[in-house]
Short mmCIF file of C-alpha atoms in Angstrom, two decimals:
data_model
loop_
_atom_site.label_atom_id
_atom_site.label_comp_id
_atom_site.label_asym_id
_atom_site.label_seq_id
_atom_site.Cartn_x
_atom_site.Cartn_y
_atom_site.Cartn_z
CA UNK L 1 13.06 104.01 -59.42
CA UNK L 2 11.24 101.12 -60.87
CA UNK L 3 13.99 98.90 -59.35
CA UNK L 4 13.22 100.38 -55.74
CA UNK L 5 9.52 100.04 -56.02
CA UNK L 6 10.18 95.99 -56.75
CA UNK L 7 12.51 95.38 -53.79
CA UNK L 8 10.01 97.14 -51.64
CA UNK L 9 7.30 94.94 -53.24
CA UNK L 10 9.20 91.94 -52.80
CA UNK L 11 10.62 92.98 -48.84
CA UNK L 12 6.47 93.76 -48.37
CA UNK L 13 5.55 90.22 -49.64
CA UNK L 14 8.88 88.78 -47.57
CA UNK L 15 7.71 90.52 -44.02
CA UNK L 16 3.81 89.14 -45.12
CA UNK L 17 5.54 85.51 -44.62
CA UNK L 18 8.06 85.60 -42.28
CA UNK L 19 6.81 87.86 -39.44
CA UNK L 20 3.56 85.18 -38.72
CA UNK L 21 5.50 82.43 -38.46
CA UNK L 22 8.30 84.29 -36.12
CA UNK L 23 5.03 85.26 -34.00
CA UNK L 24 3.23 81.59 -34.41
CA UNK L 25 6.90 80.28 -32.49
CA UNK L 26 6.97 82.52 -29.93
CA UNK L 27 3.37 82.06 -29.02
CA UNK L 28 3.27 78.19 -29.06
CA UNK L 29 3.54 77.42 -25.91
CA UNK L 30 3.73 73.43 -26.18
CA UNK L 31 5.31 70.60 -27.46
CA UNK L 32 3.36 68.33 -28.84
CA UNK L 33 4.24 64.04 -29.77
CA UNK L 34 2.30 60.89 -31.09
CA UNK L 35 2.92 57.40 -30.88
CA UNK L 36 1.68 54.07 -32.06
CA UNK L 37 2.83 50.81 -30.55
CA UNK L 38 3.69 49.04 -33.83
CA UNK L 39 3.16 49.74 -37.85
CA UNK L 40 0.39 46.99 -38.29
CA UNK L 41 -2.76 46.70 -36.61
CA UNK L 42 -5.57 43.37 -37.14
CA UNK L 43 -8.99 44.27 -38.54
CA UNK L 44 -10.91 45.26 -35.15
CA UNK L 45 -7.87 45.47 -33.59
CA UNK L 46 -7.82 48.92 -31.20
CA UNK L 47 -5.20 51.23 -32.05
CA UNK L 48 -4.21 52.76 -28.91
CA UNK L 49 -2.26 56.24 -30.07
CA UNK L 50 -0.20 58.16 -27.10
CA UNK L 51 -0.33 61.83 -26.70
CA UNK L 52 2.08 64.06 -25.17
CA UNK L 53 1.69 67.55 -24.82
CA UNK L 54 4.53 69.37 -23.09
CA UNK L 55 4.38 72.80 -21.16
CA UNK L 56 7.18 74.39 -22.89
CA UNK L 57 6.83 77.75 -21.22
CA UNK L 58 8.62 78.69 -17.91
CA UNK L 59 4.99 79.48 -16.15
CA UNK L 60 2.51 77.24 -15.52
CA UNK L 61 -0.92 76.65 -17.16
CA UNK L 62 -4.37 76.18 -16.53
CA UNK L 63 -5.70 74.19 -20.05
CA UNK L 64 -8.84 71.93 -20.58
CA UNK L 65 -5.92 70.17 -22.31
CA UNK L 66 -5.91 66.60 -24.61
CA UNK L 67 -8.68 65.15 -22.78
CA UNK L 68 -11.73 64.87 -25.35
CA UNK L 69 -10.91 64.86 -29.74
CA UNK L 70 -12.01 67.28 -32.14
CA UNK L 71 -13.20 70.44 -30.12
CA UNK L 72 -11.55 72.82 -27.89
CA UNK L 73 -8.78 72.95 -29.92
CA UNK L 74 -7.76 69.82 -29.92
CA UNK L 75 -7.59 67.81 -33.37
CA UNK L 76 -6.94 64.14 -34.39
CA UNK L 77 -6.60 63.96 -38.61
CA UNK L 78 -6.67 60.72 -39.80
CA UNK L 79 -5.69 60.26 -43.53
CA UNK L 80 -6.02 56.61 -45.28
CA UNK L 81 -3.59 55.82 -48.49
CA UNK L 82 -4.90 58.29 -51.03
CA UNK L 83 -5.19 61.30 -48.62
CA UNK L 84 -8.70 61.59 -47.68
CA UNK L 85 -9.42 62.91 -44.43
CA UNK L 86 -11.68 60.20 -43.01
CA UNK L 87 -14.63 61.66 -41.05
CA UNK L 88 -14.36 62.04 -37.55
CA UNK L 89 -16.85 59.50 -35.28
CA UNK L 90 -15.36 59.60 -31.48
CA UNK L 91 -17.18 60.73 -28.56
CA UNK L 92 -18.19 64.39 -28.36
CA UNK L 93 -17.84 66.33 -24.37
CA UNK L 94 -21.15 68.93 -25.02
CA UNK L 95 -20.25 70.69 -21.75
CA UNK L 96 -16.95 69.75 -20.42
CA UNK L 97 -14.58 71.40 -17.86
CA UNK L 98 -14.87 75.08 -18.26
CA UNK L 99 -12.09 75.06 -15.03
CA UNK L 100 -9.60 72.75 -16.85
CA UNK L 101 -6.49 71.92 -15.08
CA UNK L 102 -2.82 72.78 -14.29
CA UNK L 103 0.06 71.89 -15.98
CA UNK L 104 3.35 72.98 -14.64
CA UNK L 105 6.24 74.56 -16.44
CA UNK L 106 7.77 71.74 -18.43
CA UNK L 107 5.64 68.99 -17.56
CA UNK L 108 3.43 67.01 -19.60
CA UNK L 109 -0.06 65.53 -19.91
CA UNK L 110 -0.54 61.65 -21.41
CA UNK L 111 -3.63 60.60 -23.04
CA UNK L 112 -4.23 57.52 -25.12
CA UNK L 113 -7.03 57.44 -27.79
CA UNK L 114 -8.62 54.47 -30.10
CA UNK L 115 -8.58 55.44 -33.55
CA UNK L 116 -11.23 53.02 -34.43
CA UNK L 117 -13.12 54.67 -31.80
CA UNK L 118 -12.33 58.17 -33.37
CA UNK L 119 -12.81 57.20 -36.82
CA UNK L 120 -15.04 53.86 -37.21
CA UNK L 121 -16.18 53.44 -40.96
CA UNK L 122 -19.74 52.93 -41.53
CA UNK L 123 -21.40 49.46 -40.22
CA UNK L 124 -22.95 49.21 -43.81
CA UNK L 125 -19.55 48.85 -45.16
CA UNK L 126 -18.16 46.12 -43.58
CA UNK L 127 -16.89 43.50 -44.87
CA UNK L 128 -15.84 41.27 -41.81
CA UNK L 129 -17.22 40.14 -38.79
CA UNK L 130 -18.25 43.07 -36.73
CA UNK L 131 -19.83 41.21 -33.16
CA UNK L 132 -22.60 43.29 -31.13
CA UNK L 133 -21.24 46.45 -31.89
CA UNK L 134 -17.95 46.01 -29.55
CA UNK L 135 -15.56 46.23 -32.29
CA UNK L 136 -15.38 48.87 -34.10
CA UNK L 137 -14.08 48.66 -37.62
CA UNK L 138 -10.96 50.64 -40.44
CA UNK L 139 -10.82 48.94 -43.91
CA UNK L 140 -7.80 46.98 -44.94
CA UNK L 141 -5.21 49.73 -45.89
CA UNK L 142 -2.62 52.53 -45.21
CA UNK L 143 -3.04 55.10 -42.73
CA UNK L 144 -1.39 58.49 -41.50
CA UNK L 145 -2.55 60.17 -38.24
CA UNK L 146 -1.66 63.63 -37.15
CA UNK L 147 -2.64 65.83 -34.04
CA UNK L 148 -2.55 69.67 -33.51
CA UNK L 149 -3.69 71.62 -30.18
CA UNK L 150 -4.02 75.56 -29.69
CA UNK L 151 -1.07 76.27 -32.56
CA UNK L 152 1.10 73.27 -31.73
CA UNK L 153 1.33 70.19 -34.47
CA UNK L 154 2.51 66.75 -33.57
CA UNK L 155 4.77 64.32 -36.22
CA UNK L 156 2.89 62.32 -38.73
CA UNK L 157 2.61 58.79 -37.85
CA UNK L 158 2.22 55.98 -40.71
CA UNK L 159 0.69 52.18 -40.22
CA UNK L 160 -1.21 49.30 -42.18
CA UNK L 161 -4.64 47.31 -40.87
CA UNK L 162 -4.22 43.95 -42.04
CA UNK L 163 -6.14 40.72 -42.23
CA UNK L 164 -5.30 38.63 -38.91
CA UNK L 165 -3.81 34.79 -39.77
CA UNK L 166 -3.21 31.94 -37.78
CA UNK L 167 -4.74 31.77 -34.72
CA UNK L 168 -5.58 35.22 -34.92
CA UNK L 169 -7.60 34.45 -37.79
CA UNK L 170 -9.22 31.74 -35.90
CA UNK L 171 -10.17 34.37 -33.14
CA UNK L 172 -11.58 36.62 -35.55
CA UNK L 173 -13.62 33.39 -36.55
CA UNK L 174 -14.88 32.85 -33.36
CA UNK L 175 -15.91 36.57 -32.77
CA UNK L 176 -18.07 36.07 -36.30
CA UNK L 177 -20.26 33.15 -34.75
CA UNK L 178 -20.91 35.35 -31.71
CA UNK L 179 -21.61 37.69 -34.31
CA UNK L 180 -24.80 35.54 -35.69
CA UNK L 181 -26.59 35.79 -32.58
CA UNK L 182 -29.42 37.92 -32.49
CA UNK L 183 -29.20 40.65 -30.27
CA UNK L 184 -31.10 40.87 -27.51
CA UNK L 185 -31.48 40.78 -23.23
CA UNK L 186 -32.14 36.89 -23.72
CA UNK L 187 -29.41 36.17 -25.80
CA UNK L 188 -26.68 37.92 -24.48
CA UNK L 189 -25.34 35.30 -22.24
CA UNK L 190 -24.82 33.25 -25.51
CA UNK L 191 -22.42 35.70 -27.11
CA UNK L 192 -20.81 35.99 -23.97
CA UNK L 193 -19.84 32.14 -23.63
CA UNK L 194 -18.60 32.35 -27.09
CA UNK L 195 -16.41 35.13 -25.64
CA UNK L 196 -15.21 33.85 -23.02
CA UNK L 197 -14.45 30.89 -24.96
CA UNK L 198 -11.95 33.43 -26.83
CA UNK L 199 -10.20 34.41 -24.08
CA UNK L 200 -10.11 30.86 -22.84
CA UNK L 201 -8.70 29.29 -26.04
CA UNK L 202 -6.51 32.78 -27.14
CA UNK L 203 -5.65 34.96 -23.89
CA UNK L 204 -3.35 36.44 -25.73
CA UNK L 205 -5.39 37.83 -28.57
CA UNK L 206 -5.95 41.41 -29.73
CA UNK L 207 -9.28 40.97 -29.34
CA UNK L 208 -9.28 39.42 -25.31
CA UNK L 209 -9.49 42.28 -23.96
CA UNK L 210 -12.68 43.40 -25.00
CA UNK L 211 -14.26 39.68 -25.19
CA UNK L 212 -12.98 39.03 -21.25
CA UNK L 213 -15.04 42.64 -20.34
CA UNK L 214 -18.03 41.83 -22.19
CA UNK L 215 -18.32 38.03 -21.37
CA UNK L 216 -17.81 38.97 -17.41
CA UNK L 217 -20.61 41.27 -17.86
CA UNK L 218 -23.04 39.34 -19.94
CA UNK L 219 -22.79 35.85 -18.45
CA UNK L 220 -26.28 34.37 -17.25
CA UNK L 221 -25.09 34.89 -13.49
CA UNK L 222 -23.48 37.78 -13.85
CA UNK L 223 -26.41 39.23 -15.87
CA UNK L 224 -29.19 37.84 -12.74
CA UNK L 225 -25.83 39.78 -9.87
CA UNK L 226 -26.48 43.21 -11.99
CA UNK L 227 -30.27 42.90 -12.23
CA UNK L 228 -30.10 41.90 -8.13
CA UNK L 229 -27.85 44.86 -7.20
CA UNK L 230 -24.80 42.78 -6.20
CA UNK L 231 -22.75 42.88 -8.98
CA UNK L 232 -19.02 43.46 -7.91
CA UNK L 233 -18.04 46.62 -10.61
CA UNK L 234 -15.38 47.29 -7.98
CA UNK L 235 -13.71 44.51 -8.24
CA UNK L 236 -14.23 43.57 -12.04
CA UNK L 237 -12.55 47.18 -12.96
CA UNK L 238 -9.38 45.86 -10.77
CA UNK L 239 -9.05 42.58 -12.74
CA UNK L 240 -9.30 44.31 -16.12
CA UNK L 241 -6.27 46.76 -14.87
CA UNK L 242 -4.50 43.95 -13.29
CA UNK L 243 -4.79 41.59 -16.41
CA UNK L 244 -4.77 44.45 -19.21
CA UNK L 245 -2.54 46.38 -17.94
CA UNK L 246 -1.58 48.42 -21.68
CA UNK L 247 -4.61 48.96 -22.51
CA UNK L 248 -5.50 52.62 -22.99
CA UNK L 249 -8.98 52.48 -21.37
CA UNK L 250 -7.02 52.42 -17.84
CA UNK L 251 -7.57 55.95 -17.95
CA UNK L 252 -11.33 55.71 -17.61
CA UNK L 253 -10.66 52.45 -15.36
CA UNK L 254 -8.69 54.55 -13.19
CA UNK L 255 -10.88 57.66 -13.08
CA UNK L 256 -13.54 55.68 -12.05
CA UNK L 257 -12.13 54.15 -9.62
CA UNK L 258 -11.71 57.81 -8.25
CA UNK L 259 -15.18 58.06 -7.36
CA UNK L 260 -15.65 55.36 -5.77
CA UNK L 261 -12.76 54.76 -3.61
CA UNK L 262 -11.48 57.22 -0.69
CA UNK L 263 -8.42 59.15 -0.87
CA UNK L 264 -5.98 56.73 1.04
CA UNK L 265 -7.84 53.28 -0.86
CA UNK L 266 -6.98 55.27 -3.99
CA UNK L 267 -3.71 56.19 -3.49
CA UNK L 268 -2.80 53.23 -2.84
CA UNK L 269 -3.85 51.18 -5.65
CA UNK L 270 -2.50 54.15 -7.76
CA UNK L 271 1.06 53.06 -6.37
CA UNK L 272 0.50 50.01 -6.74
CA UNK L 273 0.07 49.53 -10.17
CA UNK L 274 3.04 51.89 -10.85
CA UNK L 275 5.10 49.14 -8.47
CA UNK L 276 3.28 46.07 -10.84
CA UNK L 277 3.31 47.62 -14.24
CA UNK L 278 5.98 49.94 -14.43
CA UNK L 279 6.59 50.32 -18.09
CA UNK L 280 2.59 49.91 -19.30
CA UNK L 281 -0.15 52.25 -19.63
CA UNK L 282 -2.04 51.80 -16.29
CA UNK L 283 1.47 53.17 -14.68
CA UNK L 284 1.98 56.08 -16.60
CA UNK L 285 -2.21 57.12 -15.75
CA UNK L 286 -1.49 56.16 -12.49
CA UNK L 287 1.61 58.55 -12.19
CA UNK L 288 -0.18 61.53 -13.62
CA UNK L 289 -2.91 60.88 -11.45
CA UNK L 290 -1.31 61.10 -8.55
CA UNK L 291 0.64 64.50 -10.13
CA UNK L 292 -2.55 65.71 -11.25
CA UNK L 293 -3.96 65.43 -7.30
CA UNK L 294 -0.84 67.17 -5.88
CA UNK L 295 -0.61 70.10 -8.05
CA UNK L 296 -4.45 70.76 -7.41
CA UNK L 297 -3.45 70.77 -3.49
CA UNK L 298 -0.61 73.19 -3.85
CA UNK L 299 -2.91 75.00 -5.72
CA UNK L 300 -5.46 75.55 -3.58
CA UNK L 301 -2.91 75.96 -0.48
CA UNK L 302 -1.29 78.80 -2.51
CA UNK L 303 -5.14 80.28 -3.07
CA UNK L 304 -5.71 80.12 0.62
CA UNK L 305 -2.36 82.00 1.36
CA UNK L 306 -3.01 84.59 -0.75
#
């Protein structure tokens, strides 16, 4: 008798386990993958992570999705060498899409995320050059990132910030005597020669990217087109996609864009850079894009049918 009450103990304690992870599977309904571009990353380097979540059900469905960190059931973790969940710093959506968007059965949505954006240490604790605030900043050291979203969890991804050499190093050198300029309206167009003198002298530099934005933006005369009204944010936007075309902010690039541009203009550049830049960032926003657009039209059509 005493051997009957155990095995029932023991099937109770079995079923406790078992049954909520059998449910947990059948109720996930997506896939869901990271990816980094390499293993090491400079100090103020950005480290553009890819997202893929996958529509593994046979239905489509309407989800608020990937599209902002930490809330709505979406979750970066970021771990550094000893375990410590580092505290999350990224941008927060306080009202969002309520209407959210459709994903088909078995496709996808792409986003790409900064994780010195998400996570940037405290400015009090750096120990490097850290210029106007435009590069944000990870200690030297080892790193795991991991994502979840409504019951799915991603792979674990592992890489290293270290300190940049070479010309890199002499970059990094140039970014700390823009750094020793005072901040201000007066003295912006200083920081932004020594910028441009960056991308000038290194075009090829991790940091380029974000010295060619804020040195086109900040020069004297392009600080006097802005204050007049005729500064050209149209076609600044399409040199950064044309000459960045990886970077992860295309997104945003693109997306404004949107807004400013009519349907057919739009298109068309969309197509464009998926012609130019096949295998970089700005294509694969540009594809989903232009998916995103359709599906909404069938959707409505199918609305109006009914």
């Amino acid at each position: 008798m005493r051997n009957v009450y155990y095995i029932i103990i023991a099937l109770f304690l079995f079923l406790i386990m078992i049954v909520p992870q059998i449910v947990f599977a059948e109720e996930n309904n997506w896939g869901l993958k990271i990816k980094l571009d390499k293993q090491e990353y400079l100090l103020y380097e950005k480290i553009w992570m890819d997202v893929t979540l996958t529509n593994k059900t046979s239905d489509s469905i309407r989800t608020k999705g990937i599209s902002t960190p930490n809330q709505r059931g979406f979750n970066v973790v970021l771990k550094n060498s000893s375990g410590k969940k580092l505290e999350y710093t990224g941008p927060i959506s306080v009202f969002g899409s309520s209407f959210g968007h459709l994903i088909m059965a078995g496709d996808y949505e792409y986003q790409s995320f900064d994780l010195l954006q998400l996570f940037e240490e405290s400015k009090t604790e750096r120990k490097y050059y850290a210029p106007w605030g435009y590069f944000n900043y990870l200690p030297v050291g080892s790193y795991s990132v991991q994502v979840n979203f409504d019951g799915a969890i991603s792979n674990i991804v592992y890489f290293k910030i270290i300190v940049p050499s070479s010309s890199e190093l002499d970059a990094l050198k140039l970014l700390g005597e823009a750094n020793k300029i005072p901040m201000g309206r007066k003295t912006m167009y200083l920081a932004a020669t020594i910028f441009q003198k960056l991308v000038d002298e290194y075009p090829n530099s991790v940091y380029a990217e974000t010295c060619f934005r804020f040195s086109r933006k900040n020069s004297k005369e392009e600080r006097e087109a802005i204050d007049n009204g005729i500064f050209d944010h149209r076609g600044l936007t399409l040199e950064i996609l044309d000459k960045f075309p990886n970077s992860g902010k295309s997104r945003t690039r693109l997306r404004w864009l949107s807004k400013k541009l009519n349907k057919k203009e739009f298109n068309k550049i969309l197509n464009k850079f998926i012609d130019n830049y096949p295998n970089k960032r700005v294509a694969k926003f540009a594809k989903q894009k232009l998916k995103q657009i359709k599906q909404e039209e069938l959707h409505k059509q199918k609305n109006k049918e009914e």
